[in-house]
Amino acid sequence: MRVLVLAALLAAAPAAAQDNPIDGMRPEAPELAPYGETPVGVRTLTFTRPDVVDIAATEDAGGGGELSRSDREITVEVFYPAASGTEPGGTYDATLRDGKTRATLTGRAARDAAPGTGAYPLVLISHGYPGNRFLMAHLGETLASKGYVAASIDHPDSTYSDMGPFPSTLWNRPQDQSFVLDAMAGLEGDLAGIADVSRSGLVGYSMGGYGALIFAGAGLTDGAWPERYDAPGDLLAGLARGGDTLEELRDERLRAVVAIGPWGRNRDFWSAEGLSDVALPLMLVAGSLDDVSGYDAIREIFAETTGTTRHLLTFDNAGHNAAAPMPAPAEAWSDADVFSHYADPVWDNVAMNNVLQHFVTAFMDLHLRGNGDRAGYLDLVERSDDGVWDMGEDGAPGPGHSYWAGFSEGTARGLRFETRAPGE
């Protein structure tokens, strides 16, 4: 009997080892990072963009004739405030970077839970190329726990499972984001009206950041990008300054944008003129060693978005994976290439996720809810290490206190936060 029990325990050990929580919270996480008091529900919904140019099919047909068209099925993971008394805890069945390995992720959202009452601001979440709707599920859950609806999008031709031609992502990304905002406005059943889309924000990572900037008004520089990126039928010209598609994307419901490691300036997709058209509050997030989107190029975006107040949060010595990706699932640890898609050589994922949760909460609370008290969390000395800790025993700040708001002593190390006003 002992042998049988031991064998059973050993057999169970590998399964138990595959523990993939997305809801990690370090003890020193900044003040606004932790989950709120609202229970979280999650549902998987599918919406259809009808009669869309199918770039993959067009290229397969040679790309020189008539543009192929098809319906575009978009799957969205919707995180929302759940009814009082909802028990926390649920799982996500995710595909990893190699497009075949499956992993079960655990979090606090209850699958298909009854929604709470009321209408909540909407935040769209848009992954990179490739990625999927689970990559930033940590952010979706935490926002929902604080009274937001978060819609995390699977972008066709751009997920781990269906990577297609890159021009499809370039053309469709901002349009997918716009379409999902519309779709969330038309939710039916018990979720009808839960998303107040008149107060919408967008968080985009890498190619999601590219799309977010266009959705926010940054028209491309027509024809300036390398030829290898061009879409058939000169489609990308529609996203250039003055382009018909760019004009159709303008949406007063979109009020704030966070672009994490946004791709595009490093390949001349924008000029200063196009970026200056962004008029929405903007937060950029980047690693100082980003070699995919190029940190210097991201700084150019920061310098050239002169039409708005914008911030740049920098993780010193982090790469392209700064802040956005969830921790690498256990199943990714046996493959260095898959693992590196999630991890950073210097920074801990949970620490970066917590910092992102803190700043996105402050930013969205300020701009979607009008909570002016959050402005203090964005009014910081540029280099955290230059901040002075001067707190009395009673917890009140002394006259010399200038350390980053919401961070305990010494815990903002390696971070920079810059702000520029319109026209600067």
Short mmCIF file of C-alpha atoms in Angstrom, two decimals:
data_model
loop_
_atom_site.label_atom_id
_atom_site.label_comp_id
_atom_site.label_asym_id
_atom_site.label_seq_id
_atom_site.Cartn_x
_atom_site.Cartn_y
_atom_site.Cartn_z
CA MET A 1 0.00 0.00 0.00
CA ARG A 2 2.83 2.45 0.87
CA VAL A 3 4.39 1.83 -2.55
CA LEU A 4 1.08 2.57 -4.27
CA VAL A 5 0.59 5.77 -2.27
CA LEU A 6 4.16 6.91 -3.00
CA ALA A 7 3.67 6.16 -6.70
CA ALA A 8 0.46 8.16 -6.72
CA LEU A 9 2.16 11.12 -5.04
CA LEU A 10 5.05 11.04 -7.50
CA ALA A 11 2.64 10.86 -10.42
CA ALA A 12 0.77 13.86 -9.10
CA ALA A 13 3.93 15.90 -8.48
CA PRO A 14 4.48 17.14 -12.04
CA ALA A 15 0.86 18.31 -12.29
CA ALA A 16 1.08 20.09 -8.96
CA ALA A 17 4.31 21.73 -10.07
CA GLN A 18 2.57 23.38 -13.03
CA ASP A 19 1.26 26.20 -10.89
CA ASN A 20 0.78 29.30 -13.02
CA PRO A 21 -0.76 32.12 -10.98
CA ILE A 22 -1.29 35.43 -12.75
CA ASP A 23 -2.38 37.22 -9.57
CA GLY A 24 0.98 37.47 -7.77
CA MET A 25 1.41 40.43 -5.45
CA ARG A 26 4.78 41.13 -3.87
CA PRO A 27 4.80 42.40 -0.28
CA GLU A 28 6.41 45.68 -1.38
CA ALA A 29 4.03 46.24 -4.31
CA PRO A 30 3.12 49.91 -4.72
CA GLU A 31 -0.04 51.21 -3.13
CA LEU A 32 -2.45 50.99 -6.08
CA ALA A 33 -1.25 47.61 -7.37
CA PRO A 34 -3.26 45.20 -5.17
CA TYR A 35 -6.66 43.87 -6.09
CA GLY A 36 -9.64 45.95 -5.03
CA GLU A 37 -12.55 44.82 -2.91
CA THR A 38 -14.88 43.97 -5.80
CA PRO A 39 -15.15 40.29 -6.79
CA VAL A 40 -14.23 39.59 -10.41
CA GLY A 41 -16.04 37.65 -13.10
CA VAL A 42 -14.74 36.64 -16.52
CA ARG A 43 -16.37 35.47 -19.75
CA THR A 44 -15.10 34.52 -23.16
CA LEU A 45 -17.06 36.23 -25.93
CA THR A 46 -16.70 36.17 -29.71
CA PHE A 47 -17.59 39.07 -31.97
CA THR A 48 -17.61 39.20 -35.78
CA ARG A 49 -16.20 42.01 -37.91
CA PRO A 50 -18.07 41.38 -41.16
CA ASP A 51 -16.65 41.60 -44.67
CA VAL A 52 -13.09 42.59 -43.80
CA VAL A 53 -10.17 42.63 -46.24
CA ASP A 54 -8.43 39.28 -45.71
CA ILE A 55 -4.77 40.06 -46.24
CA ALA A 56 -3.62 36.46 -45.73
CA ALA A 57 -6.00 35.19 -48.42
CA THR A 58 -5.08 38.07 -50.72
CA GLU A 59 -1.37 37.29 -50.40
CA ASP A 60 -2.02 33.58 -50.94
CA ALA A 61 -3.76 34.51 -54.19
CA GLY A 62 -0.74 36.48 -55.34
CA GLY A 63 -1.68 39.89 -53.94
CA GLY A 64 -1.94 41.60 -57.30
CA GLY A 65 -5.63 41.24 -58.06
CA GLU A 66 -8.86 41.93 -56.24
CA LEU A 67 -8.64 42.05 -52.46
CA SER A 68 -10.11 38.98 -50.77
CA ARG A 69 -12.68 39.59 -48.06
CA SER A 70 -14.06 37.51 -45.20
CA ASP A 71 -15.64 37.79 -41.77
CA ARG A 72 -13.12 38.29 -38.96
CA GLU A 73 -13.91 36.40 -35.74
CA ILE A 74 -12.49 38.14 -32.68
CA THR A 75 -12.41 36.39 -29.30
CA VAL A 76 -12.37 38.61 -26.22
CA GLU A 77 -11.80 37.77 -22.57
CA VAL A 78 -14.07 40.11 -20.64
CA PHE A 79 -13.24 40.82 -16.99
CA TYR A 80 -15.96 42.59 -15.00
CA PRO A 81 -17.11 43.40 -11.47
CA ALA A 82 -19.08 40.40 -10.26
CA ALA A 83 -22.03 40.19 -7.93
CA SER A 84 -21.42 40.54 -4.23
CA GLY A 85 -20.57 37.22 -2.62
CA THR A 86 -18.94 35.72 -5.72
CA GLU A 87 -16.26 33.26 -4.66
CA PRO A 88 -12.86 34.17 -6.15
CA GLY A 89 -10.82 31.77 -8.23
CA GLY A 90 -10.78 30.40 -11.73
CA THR A 91 -8.58 29.14 -14.53
CA TYR A 92 -7.60 30.02 -18.10
CA ASP A 93 -6.63 27.47 -20.74
CA ALA A 94 -3.88 29.27 -22.68
CA THR A 95 -1.61 28.47 -25.61
CA LEU A 96 2.03 29.46 -25.18
CA ARG A 97 4.46 31.23 -27.52
CA ASP A 98 5.34 28.11 -29.51
CA GLY A 99 1.74 27.89 -30.70
CA LYS A 100 1.19 24.36 -29.40
CA THR A 101 2.01 24.00 -25.70
CA ARG A 102 -1.02 24.42 -23.46
CA ALA A 103 -0.95 25.76 -19.92
CA THR A 104 -3.58 26.28 -17.27
CA LEU A 105 -3.33 29.67 -15.63
CA THR A 106 -4.91 30.46 -12.29
CA GLY A 107 -6.33 33.77 -11.14
CA ARG A 108 -9.07 35.30 -9.03
CA ALA A 109 -11.79 35.80 -11.65
CA ALA A 110 -14.79 33.48 -11.38
CA ARG A 111 -15.74 32.01 -14.74
CA ASP A 112 -19.20 33.17 -15.97
CA ALA A 113 -20.08 34.75 -12.62
CA ALA A 114 -23.17 36.91 -12.33
CA PRO A 115 -22.25 40.56 -12.91
CA GLY A 116 -22.57 43.32 -10.39
CA THR A 117 -24.97 46.17 -10.88
CA GLY A 118 -24.05 49.46 -12.49
CA ALA A 119 -22.07 50.67 -15.48
CA TYR A 120 -18.28 50.71 -15.27
CA PRO A 121 -15.59 52.41 -17.35
CA LEU A 122 -14.15 50.22 -20.10
CA VAL A 123 -10.46 49.45 -20.66
CA LEU A 124 -9.44 47.59 -23.83
CA ILE A 125 -6.30 45.42 -23.63
CA SER A 126 -4.38 44.65 -26.83
CA HIS A 127 -1.48 42.16 -27.04
CA GLY A 128 1.63 42.16 -29.22
CA TYR A 129 2.67 40.17 -32.30
CA PRO A 130 2.38 37.41 -31.44
CA GLY A 131 0.42 37.22 -28.21
CA ASN A 132 -3.04 36.39 -26.94
CA ARG A 133 -5.78 37.64 -24.67
CA PHE A 134 -4.23 36.03 -21.59
CA LEU A 135 -0.83 37.72 -21.80
CA MET A 136 -2.01 40.67 -19.66
CA ALA A 137 -4.78 38.89 -17.78
CA HIS A 138 -3.18 40.06 -14.54
CA LEU A 139 -4.08 43.62 -15.52
CA GLY A 140 -7.60 42.67 -16.61
CA GLU A 141 -8.33 41.04 -13.28
CA THR A 142 -6.96 43.85 -11.14
CA LEU A 143 -8.82 46.52 -13.07
CA ALA A 144 -12.10 44.62 -12.78
CA SER A 145 -11.58 44.31 -9.01
CA LYS A 146 -11.43 48.13 -8.89
CA GLY A 147 -14.65 48.73 -10.77
CA TYR A 148 -13.67 48.56 -14.45
CA VAL A 149 -14.70 46.32 -17.29
CA ALA A 150 -11.58 45.10 -19.11
CA ALA A 151 -11.83 43.55 -22.57
CA SER A 152 -8.66 41.67 -23.55
CA ILE A 153 -8.60 40.95 -27.29
CA ASP A 154 -7.33 38.02 -29.37
CA HIS A 155 -6.26 39.64 -32.65
CA PRO A 156 -6.59 37.17 -35.58
CA ASP A 157 -3.43 36.60 -37.63
CA SER A 158 -1.50 37.81 -34.59
CA THR A 159 -1.93 35.17 -31.89
CA TYR A 160 0.43 32.35 -30.98
CA SER A 161 -1.93 29.90 -32.65
CA ASP A 162 -2.56 31.69 -35.95
CA MET A 163 0.38 33.96 -36.77
CA GLY A 164 -0.29 35.37 -40.21
CA PRO A 165 1.33 37.96 -42.47
CA PHE A 166 2.60 40.99 -40.59
CA PRO A 167 0.77 43.50 -42.85
CA SER A 168 -2.51 42.02 -41.55
CA THR A 169 -1.56 43.15 -38.07
CA LEU A 170 -0.46 46.57 -39.31
CA TRP A 171 -3.78 47.10 -41.08
CA ASN A 172 -6.20 45.46 -38.65
CA ARG A 173 -4.82 46.28 -35.22
CA PRO A 174 -6.37 49.74 -34.63
CA GLN A 175 -9.54 48.68 -36.42
CA ASP A 176 -9.91 45.61 -34.19
CA GLN A 177 -9.55 47.86 -31.15
CA SER A 178 -12.20 50.24 -32.44
CA PHE A 179 -14.52 47.38 -33.35
CA VAL A 180 -14.29 45.78 -29.91
CA LEU A 181 -15.16 49.11 -28.29
CA ASP A 182 -18.32 49.16 -30.42
CA ALA A 183 -19.04 45.51 -29.62
CA MET A 184 -18.76 46.14 -25.89
CA ALA A 185 -21.33 48.91 -26.25
CA GLY A 186 -23.76 46.36 -27.67
CA LEU A 187 -23.46 43.61 -25.05
CA GLU A 188 -26.68 41.72 -24.45
CA GLY A 189 -28.12 39.53 -21.73
CA ASP A 190 -27.03 40.04 -18.13
CA LEU A 191 -23.90 41.93 -19.28
CA ALA A 192 -25.95 44.53 -21.17
CA GLY A 193 -24.99 48.02 -20.04
CA ILE A 194 -22.21 46.90 -17.70
CA ALA A 195 -19.57 48.74 -19.76
CA ASP A 196 -19.86 52.52 -19.86
CA VAL A 197 -18.10 52.92 -23.19
CA SER A 198 -18.39 56.71 -23.03
CA ARG A 199 -15.47 56.40 -20.57
CA SER A 200 -13.07 54.10 -22.40
CA GLY A 201 -9.33 53.60 -22.15
CA LEU A 202 -6.88 51.40 -24.04
CA VAL A 203 -3.74 49.55 -22.95
CA GLY A 204 -1.68 48.21 -25.86
CA TYR A 205 1.59 46.28 -25.76
CA SER A 206 4.09 46.33 -28.64
CA MET A 207 1.88 46.01 -31.75
CA GLY A 208 -1.03 46.74 -29.43
CA GLY A 209 0.75 50.01 -28.65
CA TYR A 210 1.17 50.67 -32.38
CA GLY A 211 -2.57 50.24 -32.84
CA ALA A 212 -3.37 52.31 -29.76
CA LEU A 213 -1.41 55.29 -31.05
CA ILE A 214 -3.21 55.14 -34.39
CA PHE A 215 -6.60 54.76 -32.67
CA ALA A 216 -5.65 57.83 -30.63
CA GLY A 217 -5.05 59.84 -33.80
CA ALA A 218 -1.41 59.30 -34.78
CA GLY A 219 -1.63 59.07 -38.55
CA LEU A 220 1.13 57.16 -40.31
CA THR A 221 3.57 58.85 -42.65
CA ASP A 222 2.34 57.64 -46.03
CA GLY A 223 4.90 55.46 -47.77
CA ALA A 224 7.72 56.14 -45.33
CA TRP A 225 7.78 52.61 -43.93
CA PRO A 226 9.97 49.90 -45.48
CA GLU A 227 8.42 48.27 -48.56
CA ARG A 228 8.44 44.81 -46.99
CA TYR A 229 5.79 45.96 -44.51
CA ASP A 230 3.34 47.28 -47.09
CA ALA A 231 -0.14 45.78 -47.31
CA PRO A 232 -1.74 44.88 -50.66
CA GLY A 233 -3.89 47.48 -52.37
CA ASP A 234 -2.03 50.33 -50.66
CA LEU A 235 -4.26 49.74 -47.64
CA LEU A 236 -1.95 51.35 -45.10
CA ALA A 237 -2.41 54.71 -46.84
CA GLY A 238 -5.85 54.71 -45.22
CA LEU A 239 -4.15 54.97 -41.82
CA ALA A 240 -1.90 57.85 -42.88
CA ARG A 241 -2.57 61.47 -41.90
CA GLY A 242 -5.75 62.49 -43.70
CA GLY A 243 -6.54 58.88 -44.64
CA ASP A 244 -10.18 57.79 -44.76
CA THR A 245 -9.73 54.89 -42.34
CA LEU A 246 -7.89 57.04 -39.81
CA GLU A 247 -10.72 59.56 -39.87
CA GLU A 248 -13.29 56.80 -39.38
CA LEU A 249 -11.41 55.63 -36.28
CA ARG A 250 -11.76 58.93 -34.42
CA ASP A 251 -13.87 58.24 -31.35
CA GLU A 252 -14.75 60.63 -28.54
CA ARG A 253 -15.43 57.68 -26.26
CA LEU A 254 -11.71 56.87 -26.13
CA ARG A 255 -10.28 59.08 -23.40
CA ALA A 256 -6.88 57.72 -22.38
CA VAL A 257 -4.19 55.46 -23.83
CA VAL A 258 -1.31 53.45 -22.33
CA ALA A 259 1.22 52.19 -24.90
CA ILE A 260 3.76 49.67 -23.58
CA GLY A 261 6.85 49.21 -25.75
CA PRO A 262 4.97 50.56 -28.79
CA TRP A 263 6.41 49.38 -32.11
CA GLY A 264 6.57 51.53 -35.24
CA ARG A 265 8.67 54.64 -34.74
CA ASN A 266 11.75 52.44 -35.11
CA ARG A 267 10.60 51.68 -38.68
CA ASP A 268 9.56 55.23 -39.61
CA PHE A 269 5.83 54.52 -39.56
CA TRP A 270 5.31 57.93 -37.96
CA SER A 271 6.84 61.34 -38.22
CA ALA A 272 6.66 64.13 -35.66
CA GLU A 273 3.68 65.58 -37.53
CA GLY A 274 1.60 62.42 -37.24
CA LEU A 275 2.42 61.88 -33.59
CA SER A 276 1.61 65.49 -32.74
CA ASP A 277 -2.03 64.76 -33.67
CA VAL A 278 -2.53 62.63 -30.55
CA ALA A 279 -4.69 64.72 -28.23
CA LEU A 280 -5.60 62.11 -25.62
CA PRO A 281 -3.76 61.70 -22.32
CA LEU A 282 -0.95 59.25 -23.00
CA MET A 283 1.30 57.07 -20.88
CA LEU A 284 4.25 55.27 -22.47
CA VAL A 285 5.95 52.37 -20.70
CA ALA A 286 9.28 50.92 -21.79
CA GLY A 287 12.43 49.08 -20.85
CA SER A 288 15.60 51.08 -21.37
CA LEU A 289 17.13 48.14 -23.28
CA ASP A 290 14.15 47.42 -25.53
CA ASP A 291 15.72 46.06 -28.72
CA VAL A 292 12.42 45.19 -30.46
CA SER A 293 10.65 48.54 -30.58
CA GLY A 294 13.83 50.45 -29.74
CA TYR A 295 14.00 52.51 -26.58
CA ASP A 296 15.36 55.53 -28.46
CA ALA A 297 12.40 55.28 -30.85
CA ILE A 298 9.97 55.14 -27.93
CA ARG A 299 11.61 58.25 -26.55
CA GLU A 300 10.99 59.87 -29.93
CA ILE A 301 7.29 59.07 -29.54
CA PHE A 302 7.42 60.68 -26.11
CA ALA A 303 9.11 63.79 -27.52
CA GLU A 304 6.88 64.09 -30.58
CA THR A 305 3.40 63.61 -29.08
CA THR A 306 3.34 67.34 -28.40
CA GLY A 307 -0.43 67.67 -28.66
CA THR A 308 -1.09 66.16 -25.26
CA THR A 309 0.14 65.68 -21.70
CA ARG A 310 2.14 62.45 -21.71
CA HIS A 311 4.23 60.36 -19.36
CA LEU A 312 7.08 57.92 -19.90
CA LEU A 313 7.65 55.20 -17.30
CA THR A 314 11.03 53.52 -17.81
CA PHE A 315 12.26 50.27 -16.28
CA ASP A 316 16.03 50.70 -16.32
CA ASN A 317 17.87 47.71 -17.83
CA ALA A 318 14.65 45.93 -18.84
CA GLY A 319 14.03 44.78 -22.38
CA HIS A 320 10.92 44.59 -24.56
CA ASN A 321 9.11 42.44 -22.01
CA ALA A 322 8.97 45.28 -19.49
CA ALA A 323 5.75 45.35 -17.45
CA ALA A 324 3.24 43.70 -19.78
CA PRO A 325 3.66 39.88 -19.94
CA MET A 326 2.42 37.66 -17.14
CA PRO A 327 5.06 35.48 -15.44
CA ALA A 328 6.35 32.68 -17.66
CA PRO A 329 4.16 29.58 -17.11
CA ALA A 330 5.94 26.52 -15.74
CA GLU A 331 5.49 24.77 -19.09
CA ALA A 332 7.67 27.47 -20.72
CA TRP A 333 10.71 26.82 -18.52
CA SER A 334 11.91 23.85 -20.55
CA ASP A 335 12.29 25.92 -23.73
CA ALA A 336 14.56 28.95 -23.60
CA ASP A 337 12.94 30.58 -26.63
CA VAL A 338 9.44 30.25 -25.23
CA PHE A 339 10.56 31.33 -21.76
CA SER A 340 12.28 34.43 -23.09
CA HIS A 341 9.03 35.62 -24.65
CA TYR A 342 7.66 36.26 -21.15
CA ALA A 343 10.68 36.89 -18.95
CA ASP A 344 13.24 39.66 -18.54
CA PRO A 345 16.89 38.89 -17.71
CA VAL A 346 16.98 41.54 -14.98
CA TRP A 347 13.50 42.27 -13.68
CA ASP A 348 11.04 39.96 -11.95
CA ASN A 349 7.74 39.69 -13.83
CA VAL A 350 5.54 40.00 -10.75
CA ALA A 351 7.39 43.13 -9.65
CA MET A 352 6.93 44.67 -13.11
CA ASN A 353 3.28 43.62 -13.28
CA ASN A 354 2.65 45.21 -9.89
CA VAL A 355 4.25 48.49 -10.96
CA LEU A 356 2.15 48.52 -14.13
CA GLN A 357 -1.04 47.79 -12.19
CA HIS A 358 -0.25 50.72 -9.90
CA PHE A 359 0.36 53.26 -12.65
CA VAL A 360 -2.49 52.12 -14.92
CA THR A 361 -4.88 52.35 -11.96
CA ALA A 362 -3.76 55.90 -11.19
CA PHE A 363 -3.88 56.94 -14.86
CA MET A 364 -7.29 55.46 -15.64
CA ASP A 365 -8.82 56.63 -12.35
CA LEU A 366 -7.70 60.15 -13.20
CA HIS A 367 -8.85 60.22 -16.81
CA LEU A 368 -11.84 57.87 -16.91
CA ARG A 369 -13.26 58.60 -13.48
CA GLY A 370 -12.07 62.16 -12.98
CA ASN A 371 -10.47 61.23 -9.66
CA GLY A 372 -8.17 64.22 -9.18
CA ASP A 373 -6.57 62.67 -6.10
CA ARG A 374 -4.72 60.28 -8.41
CA ALA A 375 -2.75 63.10 -10.05
CA GLY A 376 -0.27 63.00 -7.17
CA TYR A 377 0.75 59.48 -8.15
CA LEU A 378 1.84 60.86 -11.54
CA ASP A 379 3.62 63.97 -10.27
CA LEU A 380 7.03 62.50 -9.45
CA VAL A 381 10.70 63.35 -9.45
CA GLU A 382 12.09 61.89 -12.66
CA ARG A 383 14.54 59.41 -11.18
CA SER A 384 13.16 57.47 -8.25
CA ASP A 385 16.62 57.26 -6.69
CA ASP A 386 16.67 61.08 -6.47
CA GLY A 387 13.58 61.03 -4.27
CA VAL A 388 14.11 61.69 -0.57
CA TRP A 389 12.37 59.61 2.10
CA ASP A 390 11.26 61.90 4.93
CA MET A 391 8.33 60.33 6.72
CA GLY A 392 7.60 60.87 10.38
CA GLU A 393 6.78 58.12 12.84
CA ASP A 394 3.15 59.15 12.56
CA GLY A 395 3.21 58.39 8.83
CA ALA A 396 3.01 62.04 7.82
CA PRO A 397 5.49 63.32 5.23
CA GLY A 398 8.16 65.71 6.45
CA PRO A 399 9.20 68.89 4.64
CA GLY A 400 11.91 67.13 2.66
CA HIS A 401 9.86 64.16 1.50
CA SER A 402 9.96 63.69 -2.28
CA TYR A 403 9.90 59.93 -2.66
CA TRP A 404 7.50 58.46 -5.22
CA ALA A 405 3.90 58.51 -4.03
CA GLY A 406 2.57 55.05 -3.28
CA PHE A 407 5.98 53.38 -2.97
CA SER A 408 7.54 52.41 0.35
CA GLU A 409 11.11 53.42 1.07
CA GLY A 410 13.59 52.11 -1.50
CA THR A 411 11.07 50.11 -3.54
CA ALA A 412 11.01 52.33 -6.65
CA ARG A 413 14.64 51.64 -7.50
CA GLY A 414 15.43 51.26 -11.16
CA LEU A 415 12.43 53.29 -12.31
CA ARG A 416 12.14 56.64 -14.06
CA PHE A 417 9.00 58.69 -14.67
CA GLU A 418 8.94 61.70 -16.98
CA THR A 419 6.08 64.05 -17.83
CA ARG A 420 5.70 66.64 -20.57
CA ALA A 421 2.90 69.13 -21.07
CA PRO A 422 1.29 69.92 -24.44
CA GLY A 423 3.63 71.94 -26.62
CA GLU A 424 6.76 70.74 -24.83
#
